Amino acid sequence: MNILRKLIPVLLLCGTYQAQANTITVVTKGAGQFGASFLSASHDSFKADPSLVYIKGKKFSEGAKRNVYPDADLTGEDKELESTYSPRLNAPERSELYYYGDKPLTKRVGEIDEVSKTFAYLDAQSGVLNEHGVMIATSRAYVRNFKKVSYKNGGILNVSELSRIALERCENATDSIKTIGSLIEEYGVYGVPYIICVADKDTAYTMEILPLEDDKKGLWIAKRISDGSVYVSADSFRIDDIDESDESLIMQPGLIQKLNDRKIAKTNSNKKLSWIHSIRACEKRPYYSLRRIWRASCILNANCKLSAWSESYLKNNYPFEIIPDRKVSAELLMLIHRDTFKGTEFDPSATPSGGFFASPYSYNLENERAISTTSTAYTYINEVSSDLPVPICHFALNTPAESVFIPLTVSELPDAYSKVDRNRYDETKLYWATNMVSTLTKGYYYTMIDTVKVKALELEQKSKATISQYSKLSAKDFTSLLNANAIASITGINSLYQLLLEQHDNGYKLRYAQGHNPKFIPVERYNKEENLRKAKQND
C-alpha cells in the first residue's frame, strides 16, 4: 500500500463541478426476470457523500418527535444549519454512523411527529431500500423559470428526508406514496423540483413534486407504472394527463383547482389537462434527459424504433413506459447504467474528444449527457422477489463501467462503505479503492478497460452464483453469506489497482486506440531538407 499512498495525491484530486443528477429505472414484476421487481438509480455528483449507511429499526414512546435535516446536495451547503456535502449528515440520534465527533452537529430544519416503530433501511444521499423490500430512488427535475424554494418559506421537508421517512414507516409502495403526500400536506416541502420513484415486489410508482415559494404544500402528483412495463426517469417530469377518473393516479387534494386558481392549467395535444404542460416541464438543456430515455428504451427493446431526435421536450414521442423485448435482469440494468452511447452516433469514443485512448467520457459538461458519466458517485440496483429470502441492493461506487456491483442486504455493512470523506483519501474505504481504478482507467481507457471488465465480470458472476445457489437459505444465513461475499469482493477490487500498475509499469504496453494514433512522421534520413519534404507530403 506504500505505492498507493504516493500516487493518491497525483491521481485523485476531487472535482468541484455542479451535480449532474440521476438516472432511474423501475422494472415491474411482470417485466422482471423470474418475476423479480427492480429499481435502479445512479447518483451523479462530484460533491455527493457516497457513504452507504445501515439505519436500524427503532421503537419510540408516545409523543416522540423526529428531527428533519437539510441536504447540501439538494440545496447547497448552509453554514447556518451546519449542512455540508461531506459528511451529508452529522446526527447521532439517526445512527452512530452519522456521528462525526470532530465536526459540528447538523442543525435540524424542524421536527415531525414520530411513529411508535420504524423499519431498518439502507441510506445514501436519499433512502435506498428497507427490510420489507420497499425500494426508493430520487432525482431532480426542471421546470421553466423556477427559483429554488428555501425552508424559510415554511416547508420543512426535502425529498431526501421524505424518502427516508417512507422507508422508516411503510411496508409497500402505495402506502409510501400516500405517506409522502400526507407529510407534504401537513409539513410542507422545499428545495427544487424532484422525482421520487417507489416500488415493491408488486407495485411501482413515480411521484413528481414541485415546491412553491408562496405555498408550502407545493404541487405534486404520482402515477402507478403498469405491470409488465419499465419506466425510465432522467431528471425530468414525465406525467402528462390529469384525469380524476384515472385509477393509476394519486393526486394532491385539490390539484386541478390549484392549477386553475394559479391560471397555469394547460392541455396537451390530446386536449386533456396536462401536468407537464401546466407546470412547464423542461430539460436542463436540449436532450439532457430525452437522450438517456431514448437510449435506455432502445436497450430494453431493440424493436421500439424511437427516434433520438425530438421537436421539443414537451413534443417528444417517447411513451411513458416501455415493454421490454425480454425479461429484465440485474445484469441488463448494469449494462444500462454502464452505457456511454457506444456504437451510436453520439459515442464520444469515436470522435476526437475520445483522445488517444478512445475515452467514452466527455469532460465538457455541455456535451451529450450519457447514462454513465464521470460524475457518478454511486449506482444501485435494488431487487425484490418471492424467490429471495431478503431484498438485495447491488451497489457500485464511482462510475459503474470501471467498478463492480456487489450485492448487499438491509443489515450491518462492512466498514468500507460508511463514513467516506471525499476530501480526504482513506485506504480503508471502498470508495477510494474504486476511485483509484476508475481514475487510472479513464486516463488510459483503451489499454486498461478490458482488464477492469474481466475482473468486474469475475466478481459479479461469483456474486450471482452465490445468490442462485443459496437463495433457499434462511434470511439470517443468506445475509451472512452475502456479507462474506461482499468482503471477498472488496478484497478483489483492492487488488485490481495494483494489477493495473503491474501490467503497465511506467507505461509498459500502453497502446493508442485504433484510429486515434497521433500523427507520426518517421525520420529516415540525416538530410534535413529531405525530412521536411517528406513531412509536407504527409500533411
JSON list of C-alpha atoms in Angstrom, two decimals, residues 415-521:
[
{"chain": "A", "resi": 415, "resn": "ASP", "atom": "CA", "xyz": [-16.91, -0.59, 7.45]},
{"chain": "A", "resi": 416, "resn": "ALA", "atom": "CA", "xyz": [-15.56, 0.07, 3.95]},
{"chain": "A", "resi": 417, "resn": "TYR", "atom": "CA", "xyz": [-18.95, 1.58, 2.97]},
{"chain": "A", "resi": 418, "resn": "SER", "atom": "CA", "xyz": [-19.55, 4.11, 5.75]},
{"chain": "A", "resi": 419, "resn": "LYS", "atom": "CA", "xyz": [-18.06, 7.46, 6.80]},
{"chain": "A", "resi": 420, "resn": "VAL", "atom": "CA", "xyz": [-16.44, 8.25, 3.47]},
{"chain": "A", "resi": 421, "resn": "ASP", "atom": "CA", "xyz": [-14.82, 11.67, 3.21]},
{"chain": "A", "resi": 422, "resn": "ARG", "atom": "CA", "xyz": [-14.38, 12.78, -0.41]},
{"chain": "A", "resi": 423, "resn": "ASN", "atom": "CA", "xyz": [-11.96, 15.46, 0.71]},
{"chain": "A", "resi": 424, "resn": "ARG", "atom": "CA", "xyz": [-9.52, 13.01, 2.29]},
{"chain": "A", "resi": 425, "resn": "TYR", "atom": "CA", "xyz": [-8.16, 9.74, 0.99]},
{"chain": "A", "resi": 426, "resn": "ASP", "atom": "CA", "xyz": [-8.71, 6.72, 3.24]},
{"chain": "A", "resi": 427, "resn": "GLU", "atom": "CA", "xyz": [-7.31, 3.37, 2.13]},
{"chain": "A", "resi": 428, "resn": "THR", "atom": "CA", "xyz": [-9.89, 1.54, 4.28]},
{"chain": "A", "resi": 429, "resn": "LYS", "atom": "CA", "xyz": [-12.85, 2.86, 2.27]},
{"chain": "A", "resi": 430, "resn": "LEU", "atom": "CA", "xyz": [-14.12, 1.07, -0.84]},
{"chain": "A", "resi": 431, "resn": "TYR", "atom": "CA", "xyz": [-14.98, 4.39, -2.48]},
{"chain": "A", "resi": 432, "resn": "TRP", "atom": "CA", "xyz": [-11.29, 5.25, -2.73]},
{"chain": "A", "resi": 433, "resn": "ALA", "atom": "CA", "xyz": [-10.32, 1.78, -3.96]},
{"chain": "A", "resi": 434, "resn": "THR", "atom": "CA", "xyz": [-12.81, 2.01, -6.82]},
{"chain": "A", "resi": 435, "resn": "ASN", "atom": "CA", "xyz": [-11.83, 5.65, -7.39]},
{"chain": "A", "resi": 436, "resn": "MET", "atom": "CA", "xyz": [-8.22, 4.64, -7.92]},
{"chain": "A", "resi": 437, "resn": "VAL", "atom": "CA", "xyz": [-9.20, 2.08, -10.53]},
{"chain": "A", "resi": 438, "resn": "SER", "atom": "CA", "xyz": [-11.66, 4.42, -12.23]},
{"chain": "A", "resi": 439, "resn": "THR", "atom": "CA", "xyz": [-9.34, 7.43, -12.34]},
{"chain": "A", "resi": 440, "resn": "LEU", "atom": "CA", "xyz": [-6.39, 5.45, -13.69]},
{"chain": "A", "resi": 441, "resn": "THR", "atom": "CA", "xyz": [-8.52, 3.61, -16.25]},
{"chain": "A", "resi": 442, "resn": "LYS", "atom": "CA", "xyz": [-10.15, 6.81, -17.52]},
{"chain": "A", "resi": 443, "resn": "GLY", "atom": "CA", "xyz": [-6.70, 8.15, -18.37]},
{"chain": "A", "resi": 444, "resn": "TYR", "atom": "CA", "xyz": [-5.69, 5.13, -20.47]},
{"chain": "A", "resi": 445, "resn": "TYR", "atom": "CA", "xyz": [-9.10, 3.70, -21.32]},
{"chain": "A", "resi": 446, "resn": "TYR", "atom": "CA", "xyz": [-8.39, 1.67, -24.43]},
{"chain": "A", "resi": 447, "resn": "THR", "atom": "CA", "xyz": [-5.42, -0.10, -22.85]},
{"chain": "A", "resi": 448, "resn": "MET", "atom": "CA", "xyz": [-6.84, -0.80, -19.41]},
{"chain": "A", "resi": 449, "resn": "ILE", "atom": "CA", "xyz": [-10.62, -1.23, -19.65]},
{"chain": "A", "resi": 450, "resn": "ASP", "atom": "CA", "xyz": [-10.53, -4.89, -20.72]},
{"chain": "A", "resi": 451, "resn": "THR", "atom": "CA", "xyz": [-8.59, -5.84, -17.60]},
{"chain": "A", "resi": 452, "resn": "VAL", "atom": "CA", "xyz": [-11.12, -3.98, -15.47]},
{"chain": "A", "resi": 453, "resn": "LYS", "atom": "CA", "xyz": [-14.09, -5.56, -17.25]},
{"chain": "A", "resi": 454, "resn": "VAL", "atom": "CA", "xyz": [-12.69, -9.08, -16.80]},
{"chain": "A", "resi": 455, "resn": "LYS", "atom": "CA", "xyz": [-12.24, -8.56, -13.07]},
{"chain": "A", "resi": 456, "resn": "ALA", "atom": "CA", "xyz": [-15.66, -6.96, -12.65]},
{"chain": "A", "resi": 457, "resn": "LEU", "atom": "CA", "xyz": [-17.33, -9.81, -14.55]},
{"chain": "A", "resi": 458, "resn": "GLU", "atom": "CA", "xyz": [-15.47, -12.37, -12.47]},
{"chain": "A", "resi": 459, "resn": "LEU", "atom": "CA", "xyz": [-16.61, -10.84, -9.17]},
{"chain": "A", "resi": 460, "resn": "GLU", "atom": "CA", "xyz": [-20.17, -10.18, -10.36]},
{"chain": "A", "resi": 461, "resn": "GLN", "atom": "CA", "xyz": [-20.54, -13.73, -11.68]},
{"chain": "A", "resi": 462, "resn": "LYS", "atom": "CA", "xyz": [-19.37, -15.09, -8.32]},
{"chain": "A", "resi": 463, "resn": "SER", "atom": "CA", "xyz": [-21.97, -12.96, -6.59]},
{"chain": "A", "resi": 464, "resn": "LYS", "atom": "CA", "xyz": [-24.68, -14.13, -8.99]},
{"chain": "A", "resi": 465, "resn": "ALA", "atom": "CA", "xyz": [-23.75, -17.78, -8.44]},
{"chain": "A", "resi": 466, "resn": "THR", "atom": "CA", "xyz": [-23.81, -17.27, -4.67]},
{"chain": "A", "resi": 467, "resn": "ILE", "atom": "CA", "xyz": [-27.30, -15.76, -4.79]},
{"chain": "A", "resi": 468, "resn": "SER", "atom": "CA", "xyz": [-28.61, -18.51, -7.07]},
{"chain": "A", "resi": 469, "resn": "GLN", "atom": "CA", "xyz": [-27.05, -21.36, -5.10]},
{"chain": "A", "resi": 470, "resn": "TYR", "atom": "CA", "xyz": [-28.06, -20.23, -1.64]},
{"chain": "A", "resi": 471, "resn": "SER", "atom": "CA", "xyz": [-31.38, -18.43, -2.22]},
{"chain": "A", "resi": 472, "resn": "LYS", "atom": "CA", "xyz": [-33.24, -21.08, -0.21]},
{"chain": "A", "resi": 473, "resn": "LEU", "atom": "CA", "xyz": [-31.32, -20.35, 2.99]},
{"chain": "A", "resi": 474, "resn": "SER", "atom": "CA", "xyz": [-32.93, -18.58, 5.91]},
{"chain": "A", "resi": 475, "resn": "ALA", "atom": "CA", "xyz": [-32.83, -14.78, 5.83]},
{"chain": "A", "resi": 476, "resn": "LYS", "atom": "CA", "xyz": [-30.18, -14.76, 8.57]},
{"chain": "A", "resi": 477, "resn": "ASP", "atom": "CA", "xyz": [-27.89, -17.27, 6.87]},
{"chain": "A", "resi": 478, "resn": "PHE", "atom": "CA", "xyz": [-28.35, -15.70, 3.44]},
{"chain": "A", "resi": 479, "resn": "THR", "atom": "CA", "xyz": [-27.46, -12.28, 4.84]},
{"chain": "A", "resi": 480, "resn": "SER", "atom": "CA", "xyz": [-24.32, -13.65, 6.50]},
{"chain": "A", "resi": 481, "resn": "LEU", "atom": "CA", "xyz": [-23.30, -15.30, 3.25]},
{"chain": "A", "resi": 482, "resn": "LEU", "atom": "CA", "xyz": [-23.73, -12.10, 1.21]},
{"chain": "A", "resi": 483, "resn": "ASN", "atom": "CA", "xyz": [-21.76, -10.14, 3.80]},
{"chain": "A", "resi": 484, "resn": "ALA", "atom": "CA", "xyz": [-18.88, -12.60, 3.41]},
{"chain": "A", "resi": 485, "resn": "ASN", "atom": "CA", "xyz": [-19.19, -12.32, -0.36]},
{"chain": "A", "resi": 486, "resn": "ALA", "atom": "CA", "xyz": [-19.03, -8.51, -0.08]},
{"chain": "A", "resi": 487, "resn": "ILE", "atom": "CA", "xyz": [-15.80, -8.67, 1.91]},
{"chain": "A", "resi": 488, "resn": "ALA", "atom": "CA", "xyz": [-14.29, -11.04, -0.68]},
{"chain": "A", "resi": 489, "resn": "SER", "atom": "CA", "xyz": [-15.37, -8.70, -3.49]},
{"chain": "A", "resi": 490, "resn": "ILE", "atom": "CA", "xyz": [-13.83, -5.71, -1.72]},
{"chain": "A", "resi": 491, "resn": "THR", "atom": "CA", "xyz": [-10.55, -7.62, -1.50]},
{"chain": "A", "resi": 492, "resn": "GLY", "atom": "CA", "xyz": [-10.75, -8.32, -5.22]},
{"chain": "A", "resi": 493, "resn": "ILE", "atom": "CA", "xyz": [-11.32, -4.65, -6.03]},
{"chain": "A", "resi": 494, "resn": "ASN", "atom": "CA", "xyz": [-8.41, -3.59, -3.82]},
{"chain": "A", "resi": 495, "resn": "SER", "atom": "CA", "xyz": [-6.10, -5.88, -5.80]},
{"chain": "A", "resi": 496, "resn": "LEU", "atom": "CA", "xyz": [-7.26, -4.55, -9.18]},
{"chain": "A", "resi": 497, "resn": "TYR", "atom": "CA", "xyz": [-5.44, -1.21, -8.95]},
{"chain": "A", "resi": 498, "resn": "GLN", "atom": "CA", "xyz": [-2.22, -2.98, -8.10]},
{"chain": "A", "resi": 499, "resn": "LEU", "atom": "CA", "xyz": [-2.74, -5.34, -11.06]},
{"chain": "A", "resi": 500, "resn": "LEU", "atom": "CA", "xyz": [-3.12, -2.39, -13.45]},
{"chain": "A", "resi": 501, "resn": "LEU", "atom": "CA", "xyz": [0.13, -0.87, -12.15]},
{"chain": "A", "resi": 502, "resn": "GLU", "atom": "CA", "xyz": [1.95, -4.16, -12.51]},
{"chain": "A", "resi": 503, "resn": "GLN", "atom": "CA", "xyz": [0.70, -4.70, -16.07]},
{"chain": "A", "resi": 504, "resn": "HIS", "atom": "CA", "xyz": [1.58, -1.18, -17.22]},
{"chain": "A", "resi": 505, "resn": "ASP", "atom": "CA", "xyz": [4.56, -0.29, -15.02]},
{"chain": "A", "resi": 506, "resn": "ASN", "atom": "CA", "xyz": [5.90, 3.09, -16.16]},
{"chain": "A", "resi": 507, "resn": "GLY", "atom": "CA", "xyz": [3.78, 2.98, -19.31]},
{"chain": "A", "resi": 508, "resn": "TYR", "atom": "CA", "xyz": [4.65, -0.57, -20.34]},
{"chain": "A", "resi": 509, "resn": "LYS", "atom": "CA", "xyz": [2.29, -1.91, -23.03]},
{"chain": "A", "resi": 510, "resn": "LEU", "atom": "CA", "xyz": [0.24, 1.28, -23.24]},
{"chain": "A", "resi": 511, "resn": "ARG", "atom": "CA", "xyz": [-1.30, 1.36, -26.70]},
{"chain": "A", "resi": 512, "resn": "TYR", "atom": "CA", "xyz": [-3.21, 4.07, -28.54]},
{"chain": "A", "resi": 513, "resn": "ALA", "atom": "CA", "xyz": [-6.71, 3.15, -29.69]},
{"chain": "A", "resi": 514, "resn": "GLN", "atom": "CA", "xyz": [-7.08, 2.16, -33.31]},
{"chain": "A", "resi": 515, "resn": "GLY", "atom": "CA", "xyz": [-7.75, 5.26, -35.38]},
{"chain": "A", "resi": 516, "resn": "HIS", "atom": "CA", "xyz": [-6.69, 7.56, -32.54]},
{"chain": "A", "resi": 517, "resn": "ASN", "atom": "CA", "xyz": [-2.92, 7.42, -33.07]},
{"chain": "A", "resi": 518, "resn": "PRO", "atom": "CA", "xyz": [-1.14, 10.77, -33.04]},
{"chain": "A", "resi": 519, "resn": "LYS", "atom": "CA", "xyz": [0.38, 11.82, -36.35]},
{"chain": "A", "resi": 520, "resn": "PHE", "atom": "CA", "xyz": [3.81, 10.22, -36.70]},
{"chain": "A", "resi": 521, "resn": "ILE", "atom": "CA", "xyz": [6.40, 11.13, -39.32]}
]
